[in-house]
C-alpha cells in the first residue's frame, strides 16, 4: 500500500479507502472498548486519529508500545469520524513500530511547555504544534519569496559567506581564521598578522550579500540573494540572532520609488501566499499566540503602506505627547520605541520612512541634493519595528569616492566596487529583509529564537 502523508489523508481521503501512514505518536487514550492514538508526520497541524479496536491482535501488548513519541507505520481503513472537529479517522489493521520510547521518558509530554524549555530541546521541539506550524510557515514563506522573484525575472544569485568586506562599515564581524590561536603571528605593533592567515588577509562571515549582489545586478538587471548572514552583535534581544537569513533584491535602472514599490508588493505577496498555503497554521497562531495575526496579514495585503520622509517622522515624534526613553532629535537614528510608535499608533499599518540623515547610514547610499540626507528606506512594521532596510545606491563615482574618504574607509579594499561605477554605472537600488523578523511578524511569535530551527545567539550554539 502506498504510504500517504497525514496532511493529505486528512484533507482529501474518503471513507472506505485503505491507507498507510507513518509518523510519530502524539497521544494515546485507552478506553474500555478501544484506544485512540494520534499520529503526526509534520505535514499538518492536525493529527490523524487512529482507532485500535479491542479485537486488534495482541491488543494489550501492542498498545503498551504505542507511547507518545514512538515512530510508527500504521495501515488501516478510513472511516467517517463521529468526533467533533475532524472529518475522518483511521481504523487500524496493522501497525509497525519503528523507534520505541520508554514510557514517561519522552521530554515532550502532553502538557504545555514554555518556549524557553523547548529551546533547550531544540532537537525535539519541532514535533510540537507551535514549532511545527512555525517551520511550515517558514517553508511556505521561503517558497513564496522565490516564486515572487522568479515570476518577475529576478535571478537568484549566490553571494559568498566568507568575505573580506565589511559591507556596512559598522558591522560586527565574526572573524574566520585557521591561524594557531595559541601561537598567533604578530606584527611589530603587536597586532595579529593576518597576512599569514588562510586568505592572506583578515576574513570574516558576511553581514550582507549586498555589495556582490550589486555587481550581479549590473549584469543581470534584477537579482536577489537569499542566504545566511552573521552578526557578532552582543544584543540579547527578542529580534536579534547571530546567524539569520536575509533576502536581498537588487535592481539596476531603479530608484528609491521603485525600491519602495517592490518592498510593498513583495510583503503583500508573501503574506497572501502564506495565508493561502498555511491556513490551518495561521489560524492556530491567531488563536494561540497572537489574536491579531490574521487581521495584521489582511491589513498588510489590503492597505497602502504609509510613506514618509525621515524629517516628517521626526516632526511627528517631536509633536507627540508620548514620553520616549530615547530623545527624538534630527540626526539620530530612530529607536525601536519610535518605530513602533509610528507604525502602531500613528498610522496603524506599515510605514516606509525614507531619506535618513547621511551620517547614520552606510557609505554606499545615494546622497540627496540637500547634502544632508541619503536615499534610504526602512519599512517599519507594527510590533517588530524595522523589518526591511534598503536604499538607492550611490552610482556616481566621484560622490562615492568622496563619501568613502569622509567616512575613513579603505578605498583600496573597495576597488572592485568602485569599478562598477567606472564601467557602465546606472542608478540602482535594493533592500535587505530579515527573514526571521518576517516570520515573527507573520506568526506573532514573540521571540526570534523560536522561528529558526537552531538559533545562534550570544553564548548559545548548542545543536
Ligand atoms: P537593527 O537596528 O534592528 O539591529 P539593522 O539596522 O542592524 O537592524 P540592517 O543592517 O539594515 O539592520 O539589516 C537588514 C535587515 O536584517 C533588518 O532590516 C532586519 O530585518 C534584519 N536584521 C538585522 N540584524 C538582525 C539580527 N541580528 N537578527 C535578525 N535579523 C536581523
Ligand atoms: Mn543591528
Tab-separated table of C-alpha atoms and ligand atoms in Angstrom:
chain	number	residue	atom	x	y	z
A	1	UNK	CA	0.000	0.000	0.000
A	2	UNK	CA	1.340	3.402	-0.897
A	3	UNK	CA	2.340	5.473	2.091
A	4	UNK	CA	0.459	8.760	2.345
A	5	UNK	CA	1.266	11.930	4.226
A	6	UNK	CA	-1.067	12.589	7.141
A	7	UNK	CA	-1.950	16.071	5.903
A	8	UNK	CA	-3.009	14.725	2.519
A	9	UNK	CA	-5.115	11.993	4.077
A	10	UNK	CA	-6.852	14.477	6.372
A	11	UNK	CA	-7.595	16.848	3.551
A	12	UNK	CA	-8.683	14.609	0.781
A	13	UNK	CA	-9.135	10.916	1.577
A	14	UNK	CA	-12.618	9.432	1.589
A	15	UNK	CA	-14.146	6.809	3.888
A	16	UNK	CA	-13.627	3.146	2.948
A	17	UNK	CA	-10.183	3.895	1.489
A	18	UNK	CA	-7.269	1.760	2.628
A	19	UNK	CA	-4.206	3.743	3.565
A	20	UNK	CA	-0.816	3.549	5.229
A	21	UNK	CA	0.704	6.467	7.124
A	22	UNK	CA	3.947	6.948	9.029
A	23	UNK	CA	4.758	9.347	11.799
A	24	UNK	CA	5.222	9.903	15.499
A	25	UNK	CA	2.614	9.328	18.140
A	26	UNK	CA	1.419	12.483	19.845
A	27	UNK	CA	-1.028	10.975	22.326
A	28	UNK	CA	-2.696	7.753	23.306
A	29	UNK	CA	-6.007	7.361	25.105
A	30	UNK	CA	-7.208	3.935	26.151
A	31	UNK	CA	-10.918	3.420	26.701
A	32	UNK	CA	-12.807	0.245	27.531
A	33	UNK	CA	-13.635	-0.881	24.022
A	34	UNK	CA	-10.862	0.699	22.029
A	35	UNK	CA	-7.940	3.083	22.079
A	36	UNK	CA	-7.223	6.335	20.258
A	37	UNK	CA	-3.756	7.071	19.027
A	38	UNK	CA	-2.943	10.377	17.360
A	39	UNK	CA	-0.263	10.335	14.698
A	40	UNK	CA	1.572	13.283	13.192
A	41	UNK	CA	4.213	13.285	10.456
A	42	UNK	CA	4.830	17.030	10.303
A	43	UNK	CA	2.717	17.565	7.200
A	44	UNK	CA	-0.132	19.244	9.035
A	45	UNK	CA	-1.122	20.814	12.302
A	46	UNK	CA	-3.906	18.277	12.840
A	47	UNK	CA	-3.110	14.711	13.834
A	48	UNK	CA	-4.659	11.680	12.263
A	49	UNK	CA	-6.757	9.899	14.852
A	50	UNK	CA	-6.232	6.160	14.709
A	51	UNK	CA	-8.603	3.708	16.382
A	52	UNK	CA	-7.392	0.390	17.729
A	53	UNK	CA	-10.278	-1.919	18.396
A	54	UNK	CA	-10.193	-4.354	21.323
A	55	UNK	CA	-10.155	-7.166	18.770
A	56	UNK	CA	-6.865	-5.980	17.368
A	57	UNK	CA	-4.432	-8.943	17.580
A	58	UNK	CA	-2.429	-8.922	20.818
A	59	UNK	CA	-4.171	-5.651	21.755
A	60	UNK	CA	-2.691	-5.249	25.236
A	61	UNK	CA	0.913	-5.685	24.204
A	62	UNK	CA	0.615	-3.602	21.091
A	63	UNK	CA	-0.987	-0.702	22.947
A	64	UNK	CA	1.663	-0.848	25.616
A	65	UNK	CA	4.247	0.057	22.998
A	66	UNK	CA	2.362	2.961	21.475
A	67	UNK	CA	3.627	5.668	23.790
A	68	UNK	CA	3.945	9.344	22.993
A	69	UNK	CA	6.960	9.914	20.747
A	70	UNK	CA	7.070	6.413	19.240
A	71	UNK	CA	7.663	6.191	15.477
A	72	UNK	CA	5.107	4.023	13.705
A	73	UNK	CA	3.759	2.904	10.389
A	74	UNK	CA	0.040	2.263	10.523
A	75	UNK	CA	-2.252	0.780	7.895
A	76	UNK	CA	-5.997	0.701	8.008
A	77	UNK	CA	-9.271	1.884	6.576
A	78	UNK	CA	-10.525	5.455	6.590
A	79	UNK	CA	-13.846	5.937	8.333
A	80	UNK	CA	-16.064	8.914	8.901
A	81	UNK	CA	-15.316	10.287	12.340
A	82	UNK	CA	-18.145	10.740	14.810
A	83	UNK	CA	-15.942	13.097	16.820
A	84	UNK	CA	-16.359	16.852	16.572
A	85	UNK	CA	-13.801	18.810	14.582
A	86	UNK	CA	-12.470	16.040	12.413
A	87	UNK	CA	-13.836	14.659	9.216
A	88	UNK	CA	-12.231	11.221	9.228
A	89	UNK	CA	-10.273	8.763	11.316
A	90	UNK	CA	-8.266	5.647	10.604
A	91	UNK	CA	-9.305	2.169	11.797
A	92	UNK	CA	-6.022	0.362	12.281
A	93	UNK	CA	-5.488	-3.079	10.783
A	94	UNK	CA	-1.741	-3.216	11.061
A	95	UNK	CA	0.956	-1.336	12.944
A	96	UNK	CA	4.691	-1.492	12.706
A	97	UNK	CA	6.697	0.116	15.454
A	98	UNK	CA	9.957	1.704	14.340
A	99	UNK	CA	11.599	3.580	17.203
A	100	UNK	CA	10.222	2.878	20.641
A	101	UNK	CA	10.159	5.248	23.583
A	102	UNK	CA	10.431	4.065	27.125
A	103	UNK	CA	7.250	5.069	28.924
A	104	UNK	CA	7.380	8.504	30.614
A	105	UNK	CA	10.881	9.333	29.443
A	106	UNK	CA	9.899	11.444	26.430
A	107	UNK	CA	10.618	15.120	27.141
A	108	UNK	CA	7.505	16.234	25.232
A	109	UNK	CA	4.690	15.001	27.383
A	110	UNK	CA	1.235	16.255	26.684
A	111	UNK	CA	1.273	19.264	28.983
A	112	UNK	CA	2.100	22.726	27.694
A	113	UNK	CA	5.772	23.579	27.730
A	114	UNK	CA	7.310	27.026	27.865
A	115	UNK	CA	9.147	28.209	24.762
A	116	UNK	CA	12.177	28.620	26.944
A	117	UNK	CA	12.123	24.964	27.908
A	118	UNK	CA	11.533	23.945	24.306
A	119	UNK	CA	14.658	25.857	23.249
A	120	UNK	CA	16.662	23.564	25.491
A	121	UNK	CA	15.400	20.595	23.473
A	122	UNK	CA	15.594	22.197	20.049
A	123	UNK	CA	16.301	18.778	18.513
A	124	UNK	CA	12.810	17.656	19.541
A	125	UNK	CA	10.749	20.821	19.686
A	126	UNK	CA	9.780	20.690	16.005
A	127	UNK	CA	7.438	17.863	16.996
A	128	UNK	CA	5.230	20.296	18.921
A	129	UNK	CA	2.215	22.061	17.454
A	130	UNK	CA	3.648	25.545	17.651
A	131	UNK	CA	7.119	24.885	16.298
A	132	UNK	CA	5.665	22.593	13.669
A	133	UNK	CA	3.431	25.425	12.488
A	134	UNK	CA	6.313	27.906	12.553
A	135	UNK	CA	8.523	25.776	10.362
A	136	UNK	CA	5.757	25.009	7.882
A	137	UNK	CA	5.094	28.742	7.586
A	138	UNK	CA	8.828	29.339	7.262
A	139	UNK	CA	8.953	26.852	4.406
A	140	UNK	CA	5.902	28.290	2.647
A	141	UNK	CA	7.319	31.762	3.001
A	142	UNK	CA	10.703	30.736	1.547
A	143	UNK	CA	8.970	29.168	-1.416
A	144	UNK	CA	6.801	32.276	-1.897
A	145	UNK	CA	9.845	34.517	-1.842
A	146	UNK	CA	11.492	32.547	-4.631
A	147	UNK	CA	8.245	32.470	-6.543
A	148	UNK	CA	7.787	36.217	-6.233
A	149	UNK	CA	11.199	36.980	-7.658
A	150	UNK	CA	11.220	34.213	-10.236
A	151	UNK	CA	7.857	35.359	-11.619
A	152	UNK	CA	9.344	38.820	-12.084
A	153	UNK	CA	12.504	37.671	-13.843
A	154	UNK	CA	14.911	38.194	-10.943
A	155	UNK	CA	17.954	35.926	-10.975
A	156	UNK	CA	18.750	34.155	-7.710
A	157	UNK	CA	22.443	34.759	-7.149
A	158	UNK	CA	24.609	33.108	-4.522
A	159	UNK	CA	26.856	35.608	-2.832
A	160	UNK	CA	29.785	34.462	-0.700
A	161	UNK	CA	29.569	33.713	3.001
A	162	UNK	CA	33.294	34.070	3.541
A	163	UNK	CA	34.355	37.608	2.796
A	164	UNK	CA	36.966	40.246	3.394
A	165	UNK	CA	34.454	43.108	3.011
A	166	UNK	CA	32.870	44.772	5.929
A	167	UNK	CA	29.944	45.866	3.854
A	168	UNK	CA	28.202	48.125	6.326
A	169	UNK	CA	31.376	49.623	7.690
A	170	UNK	CA	29.739	49.243	11.054
A	171	UNK	CA	29.044	45.545	11.153
A	172	UNK	CA	30.229	43.449	13.994
A	173	UNK	CA	32.048	40.648	12.286
A	174	UNK	CA	32.899	37.088	13.132
A	175	UNK	CA	36.496	36.570	12.118
A	176	UNK	CA	37.225	33.352	10.257
A	177	UNK	CA	40.746	32.111	10.733
A	178	UNK	CA	42.832	28.986	10.706
A	179	UNK	CA	45.754	30.597	12.496
A	180	UNK	CA	47.033	28.729	15.515
A	181	UNK	CA	45.238	30.643	18.238
A	182	UNK	CA	47.818	29.618	20.805
A	183	UNK	CA	50.632	30.954	18.734
A	184	UNK	CA	49.461	33.904	16.692
A	185	UNK	CA	51.800	35.587	14.210
A	186	UNK	CA	52.240	39.195	15.255
A	187	UNK	CA	53.126	42.446	13.554
A	188	UNK	CA	55.703	44.685	15.185
A	189	UNK	CA	52.989	46.708	16.869
A	190	UNK	CA	51.611	43.548	18.461
A	191	UNK	CA	48.524	43.211	16.286
A	192	UNK	CA	47.779	39.863	14.636
A	193	UNK	CA	49.434	39.439	11.257
A	194	UNK	CA	46.613	38.217	9.065
A	195	UNK	CA	48.911	38.042	6.059
A	196	UNK	CA	49.877	34.664	7.453
A	197	UNK	CA	46.267	33.590	7.682
A	198	UNK	CA	44.490	31.294	5.220
A	199	UNK	CA	43.350	34.022	2.826
A	200	UNK	CA	46.345	36.263	3.340
A	201	UNK	CA	44.104	38.877	4.895
A	202	UNK	CA	41.532	39.100	7.615
A	203	UNK	CA	38.382	37.224	6.625
A	204	UNK	CA	35.001	37.063	8.224
A	205	UNK	CA	31.471	35.750	7.859
A	206	UNK	CA	29.357	38.026	5.729
A	207	UNK	CA	26.925	40.522	7.262
A	208	UNK	CA	25.173	41.073	3.923
A	209	UNK	CA	25.472	39.963	0.324
A	210	UNK	CA	24.644	43.409	-0.984
A	211	UNK	CA	27.920	44.562	-2.474
A	212	UNK	CA	28.276	41.401	-4.529
A	213	UNK	CA	24.569	41.497	-5.385
A	214	UNK	CA	25.147	44.977	-6.829
A	215	UNK	CA	27.846	43.556	-9.081
A	216	UNK	CA	25.452	40.868	-10.254
A	217	UNK	CA	22.580	43.333	-10.779
A	218	UNK	CA	24.832	45.302	-13.092
A	219	UNK	CA	24.959	42.210	-15.290
A	220	UNK	CA	21.511	40.672	-14.892
A	221	UNK	CA	19.436	43.807	-14.159
A	222	UNK	CA	17.338	42.255	-11.403
A	223	UNK	CA	18.774	39.781	-8.900
A	224	UNK	CA	18.228	38.617	-5.344
A	225	UNK	CA	20.115	36.757	-2.681
A	226	UNK	CA	18.509	34.606	-0.016
A	227	UNK	CA	21.003	33.163	2.382
A	228	UNK	CA	22.529	33.196	5.840
A	229	UNK	CA	24.231	36.262	7.272
A	230	UNK	CA	26.089	36.724	10.531
A	231	UNK	CA	26.397	39.450	13.102
A	232	UNK	CA	28.548	39.328	16.199
A	233	UNK	CA	26.423	41.959	17.886
A	234	UNK	CA	26.006	41.292	21.527
A	235	UNK	CA	22.396	42.333	21.573
A	236	UNK	CA	20.421	39.831	23.526
A	237	UNK	CA	17.012	40.887	22.286
A	238	UNK	CA	13.964	39.055	21.026
A	239	UNK	CA	14.718	40.372	17.497
A	240	UNK	CA	18.426	39.645	17.034
A	241	UNK	CA	20.193	36.446	16.072
A	242	UNK	CA	23.893	35.920	15.463
A	243	UNK	CA	23.035	33.864	12.386
A	244	UNK	CA	19.984	34.861	10.392
A	245	UNK	CA	18.716	34.667	6.851
A	246	UNK	CA	18.424	37.683	4.666
A	247	UNK	CA	16.576	38.342	1.425
A	248	UNK	CA	18.276	40.999	-0.660
A	249	UNK	CA	16.910	42.064	-4.045
A	250	UNK	CA	18.965	44.461	-6.105
A	251	UNK	CA	17.682	46.236	-9.209
A	252	UNK	CA	19.533	48.118	-11.905
A	253	UNK	CA	17.777	51.063	-13.558
A	254	UNK	CA	15.808	51.593	-10.362
A	255	UNK	CA	15.435	54.471	-7.928
A	256	UNK	CA	14.074	54.791	-4.401
A	257	UNK	CA	10.471	54.923	-5.620
A	258	UNK	CA	10.882	51.663	-7.491
A	259	UNK	CA	12.568	50.176	-4.435
A	260	UNK	CA	9.637	51.147	-2.200
A	261	UNK	CA	7.163	49.775	-4.711
A	262	UNK	CA	8.988	46.459	-4.790
A	263	UNK	CA	9.214	46.245	-0.983
A	264	UNK	CA	5.483	46.826	-0.623
A	265	UNK	CA	4.487	44.463	-3.409
A	266	UNK	CA	6.846	41.860	-2.010
A	267	UNK	CA	5.428	41.934	1.511
A	268	UNK	CA	1.858	41.762	0.223
A	269	UNK	CA	2.687	38.820	-1.987
A	270	UNK	CA	4.343	36.700	0.667
A	271	UNK	CA	1.611	37.356	3.235
A	272	UNK	CA	-1.033	36.400	0.714
A	273	UNK	CA	0.857	33.244	-0.231
A	274	UNK	CA	1.284	32.124	3.353
A	275	UNK	CA	-2.393	32.725	4.138
A	276	UNK	CA	-3.287	30.555	1.166
A	277	UNK	CA	-0.791	27.779	1.796
A	278	UNK	CA	-0.888	27.506	5.571
A	279	UNK	CA	-4.445	28.423	6.601
A	280	UNK	CA	-4.521	25.907	9.425
A	281	UNK	CA	-1.225	27.057	10.886
A	282	UNK	CA	-2.191	30.712	10.605
A	283	UNK	CA	-5.490	30.021	12.393
A	284	UNK	CA	-3.501	28.346	15.118
A	285	UNK	CA	-1.231	31.377	15.599
A	286	UNK	CA	-4.241	33.640	15.691
A	287	UNK	CA	-5.921	31.521	18.331
A	288	UNK	CA	-2.985	30.561	20.498
A	289	UNK	CA	-0.128	33.008	20.004
A	290	UNK	CA	-1.399	36.426	18.965
A	291	UNK	CA	-5.016	37.189	18.192
A	292	UNK	CA	-4.086	39.988	15.780
A	293	UNK	CA	-2.087	37.843	13.379
A	294	UNK	CA	-4.812	37.299	10.789
A	295	UNK	CA	-6.037	40.895	10.918
A	296	UNK	CA	-2.490	42.100	10.507
A	297	UNK	CA	-1.930	39.870	7.497
A	298	UNK	CA	-5.141	41.010	5.819
A	299	UNK	CA	-4.294	44.586	6.655
A	300	UNK	CA	-0.877	44.289	5.027
A	301	UNK	CA	-2.442	42.819	1.929
A	302	UNK	CA	-5.198	45.409	1.653
A	303	UNK	CA	-3.729	48.659	2.920
A	304	UNK	CA	-1.431	51.021	1.151
A	305	UNK	CA	1.764	51.458	3.148
A	306	UNK	CA	2.355	54.924	4.528
A	307	UNK	CA	5.411	56.609	3.038
A	308	UNK	CA	7.048	59.481	4.903
A	309	UNK	CA	10.456	61.124	4.861
A	310	UNK	CA	12.585	60.965	7.983
A	311	UNK	CA	12.093	64.718	8.501
A	312	UNK	CA	8.366	64.187	8.777
A	313	UNK	CA	8.815	61.224	11.106
A	314	UNK	CA	10.928	63.341	13.445
A	315	UNK	CA	8.330	66.094	13.357
A	316	UNK	CA	5.540	63.680	14.264
A	317	UNK	CA	7.567	62.162	17.078
A	318	UNK	CA	8.531	65.524	18.484
A	319	UNK	CA	4.951	66.752	18.422
A	320	UNK	CA	3.599	63.705	20.162
A	321	UNK	CA	2.971	63.878	23.885
A	322	UNK	CA	4.374	60.397	24.362
A	323	UNK	CA	7.404	60.244	26.674
A	324	UNK	CA	10.132	58.298	24.923
A	325	UNK	CA	13.066	56.726	26.671
A	326	UNK	CA	15.425	57.924	23.937
A	327	UNK	CA	15.236	61.575	22.892
A	328	UNK	CA	13.973	62.423	19.423
A	329	UNK	CA	16.228	64.755	17.536
A	330	UNK	CA	17.075	65.305	13.930
A	331	UNK	CA	20.230	63.377	13.118
A	332	UNK	CA	19.694	60.487	15.497
A	333	UNK	CA	18.574	57.065	14.347
A	334	UNK	CA	15.044	56.027	15.189
A	335	UNK	CA	14.913	53.713	18.141
A	336	UNK	CA	12.650	50.720	18.258
A	337	UNK	CA	10.195	52.603	20.512
A	338	UNK	CA	9.961	55.407	17.941
A	339	UNK	CA	9.489	52.993	15.085
A	340	UNK	CA	6.761	51.165	16.897
A	341	UNK	CA	5.004	54.336	17.884
A	342	UNK	CA	4.879	55.475	14.265
A	343	UNK	CA	3.682	52.197	12.835
A	344	UNK	CA	1.391	51.072	15.662
A	345	UNK	CA	-0.093	54.255	16.987
A	346	UNK	CA	0.223	56.991	14.416
A	347	UNK	CA	-0.548	55.055	11.264
A	348	UNK	CA	-1.706	51.604	12.369
A	349	UNK	CA	-0.058	50.000	9.365
A	350	UNK	CA	3.385	49.505	7.849
A	351	UNK	CA	5.285	52.714	7.313
A	352	UNK	CA	8.142	53.339	4.923
A	353	UNK	CA	10.466	56.011	6.250
A	354	UNK	CA	12.839	57.451	3.658
A	355	UNK	CA	15.674	59.926	3.280
A	356	UNK	CA	17.594	59.494	6.511
A	357	UNK	CA	20.460	61.751	7.620
A	358	UNK	CA	23.521	60.544	5.786
A	359	UNK	CA	25.665	60.365	8.901
A	360	UNK	CA	23.708	57.482	10.368
A	361	UNK	CA	23.640	55.461	7.155
A	362	UNK	CA	26.095	53.397	5.159
A	363	UNK	CA	28.633	54.824	2.716
A	364	UNK	CA	27.019	53.323	-0.363
A	365	UNK	CA	23.665	55.093	-0.047
A	366	UNK	CA	22.891	57.710	-2.665
A	367	UNK	CA	23.240	61.282	-1.487
A	368	UNK	CA	20.270	63.539	-1.928
A	369	UNK	CA	20.590	67.025	-3.358
A	370	UNK	CA	20.062	68.620	0.062
A	371	UNK	CA	23.564	67.466	1.028
A	372	UNK	CA	22.250	66.154	4.322
A	373	UNK	CA	20.223	63.053	3.635
A	374	UNK	CA	20.537	59.861	1.622
A	375	UNK	CA	18.009	57.909	-0.422
A	376	UNK	CA	17.483	55.250	2.226
A	377	UNK	CA	14.317	53.451	3.166
A	378	UNK	CA	13.243	51.474	6.210
A	379	UNK	CA	9.990	49.555	6.289
A	380	UNK	CA	8.605	49.612	9.809
A	381	UNK	CA	6.025	47.097	10.923
A	382	UNK	CA	3.781	47.008	13.992
A	383	UNK	CA	5.273	45.066	16.917
A	384	UNK	CA	8.554	44.475	15.099
A	385	UNK	CA	9.853	47.874	14.105
A	386	UNK	CA	12.327	47.735	11.248
A	387	UNK	CA	11.704	44.756	9.027
A	388	UNK	CA	13.327	45.973	5.811
A	389	UNK	CA	16.242	48.305	5.299
A	390	UNK	CA	17.181	49.481	1.828
A	391	UNK	CA	18.463	52.279	-0.341
A	392	UNK	CA	19.169	53.622	-3.736
A	393	UNK	CA	22.915	53.130	-4.143
A	394	UNK	CA	25.370	55.878	-4.973
A	395	UNK	CA	26.085	55.283	-8.643
A	396	UNK	CA	28.248	58.401	-9.184
A	397	UNK	CA	31.944	57.580	-8.885
A	398	UNK	CA	33.066	60.963	-7.581
A	399	UNK	CA	30.351	61.141	-4.935
A	400	UNK	CA	31.064	57.609	-3.765
A	401	UNK	CA	34.822	58.171	-3.552
A	402	UNK	CA	34.272	61.342	-1.584
A	403	UNK	CA	31.986	59.588	0.848
A	404	UNK	CA	34.391	56.696	1.340
A	405	UNK	CA	37.115	59.187	2.213
A	406	UNK	CA	34.914	61.200	4.548
A	407	UNK	CA	33.967	58.081	6.413
A	408	UNK	CA	37.567	56.938	6.711
A	409	UNK	CA	37.008	53.682	4.869
A	410	UNK	CA	39.727	51.951	2.929
A	411	UNK	CA	39.293	52.775	-0.730
A	412	UNK	CA	41.759	50.097	-1.840
A	413	UNK	CA	39.597	47.317	-0.438
A	414	UNK	CA	36.663	48.656	-2.438
A	415	UNK	CA	38.457	48.872	-5.791
A	416	UNK	CA	36.113	46.429	-7.474
A	417	UNK	CA	33.021	48.110	-6.025
A	418	UNK	CA	34.244	51.431	-7.407
A	419	UNK	CA	34.922	49.750	-10.770
A	420	UNK	CA	31.195	49.147	-11.022
A	421	UNK	CA	30.847	52.952	-11.175
A	422	UNK	CA	33.542	53.186	-13.832
A	423	UNK	CA	32.149	50.655	-16.222
A	424	UNK	CA	28.542	51.148	-17.196
A	425	UNK	CA	27.156	52.527	-13.976
A	426	UNK	CA	23.387	53.045	-13.642
A	427	UNK	CA	21.021	54.108	-10.892
A	428	UNK	CA	20.271	51.025	-8.844
A	429	UNK	CA	18.552	50.161	-5.615
A	430	UNK	CA	17.749	47.285	-3.340
A	431	UNK	CA	16.851	46.262	0.166
A	432	UNK	CA	17.517	43.689	2.841
A	433	UNK	CA	14.778	41.866	4.655
A	434	UNK	CA	15.478	39.929	7.810
A	435	UNK	CA	13.739	36.660	7.074
A	436	UNK	CA	13.231	35.691	10.718
A	437	UNK	CA	11.752	39.108	11.501
A	438	UNK	CA	9.271	38.491	8.722
A	439	UNK	CA	8.357	35.091	10.142
A	440	UNK	CA	7.968	36.634	13.595
A	441	UNK	CA	5.702	39.226	12.141
A	442	UNK	CA	3.598	36.665	10.297
A	443	UNK	CA	3.206	34.249	13.154
A	444	UNK	CA	3.137	36.608	16.118
A	445	UNK	CA	5.930	34.641	17.762
A	446	UNK	CA	7.445	36.880	20.405
A	447	UNK	CA	10.998	35.611	20.313
A	448	UNK	CA	13.131	35.343	17.203
A	449	UNK	CA	14.792	32.236	18.692
A	450	UNK	CA	11.544	30.394	18.089
A	451	UNK	CA	11.283	30.981	14.348
A	452	UNK	CA	14.591	29.400	13.297
A	453	UNK	CA	15.179	25.703	13.981
A	454	UNK	CA	18.540	26.005	15.728
A	455	UNK	CA	19.086	29.581	16.883
A	456	UNK	CA	22.556	31.027	17.397
A	457	UNK	CA	22.754	33.845	19.937
A	458	UNK	CA	25.432	35.035	22.339
A	459	UNK	CA	26.568	32.077	24.458
A	460	UNK	CA	24.274	29.686	22.673
A	461	UNK	CA	25.423	27.375	19.912
A	462	UNK	CA	24.055	24.045	21.124
A	463	UNK	CA	22.740	21.621	18.493
B	1	LIG	P1	18.535	46.609	13.893
B	1	LIG	O1	18.652	48.078	14.046
B	1	LIG	O2	17.174	46.069	14.184
B	1	LIG	O3	19.640	45.870	14.577
B	1	LIG	P2	19.982	46.822	11.432
B	1	LIG	O4	19.864	48.268	11.179
B	1	LIG	O5	21.251	46.307	12.022
B	1	LIG	O6	18.736	46.327	12.313
B	1	LIG	P3	20.318	46.058	8.657
B	1	LIG	O7	21.798	46.106	8.790
B	1	LIG	O8	19.650	47.088	7.835
B	1	LIG	O9	19.635	46.021	10.102
B	1	LIG	O10	19.898	44.579	8.144
B	1	LIG	C1	18.826	44.342	7.251
B	1	LIG	C2	17.693	43.596	7.921
B	1	LIG	O11	18.157	42.414	8.554
B	1	LIG	C3	16.999	44.367	9.027
B	1	LIG	O12	16.005	45.164	8.493
B	1	LIG	C4	16.427	43.276	9.896
B	1	LIG	O13	15.191	42.833	9.361
B	1	LIG	C5	17.417	42.157	9.744
B	1	LIG	N1	18.362	42.027	10.856
B	1	LIG	C6	19.380	42.845	11.169
B	1	LIG	N2	20.089	42.382	12.207
B	1	LIG	C7	19.492	41.213	12.558
B	1	LIG	C8	19.774	40.237	13.573
B	1	LIG	N3	20.825	40.361	14.404
B	1	LIG	N4	18.965	39.149	13.643
B	1	LIG	C9	17.936	39.011	12.784
B	1	LIG	N5	17.620	39.893	11.828
B	1	LIG	C10	18.389	40.989	11.702
B	2	LIG	MN1	21.677	45.681	14.026
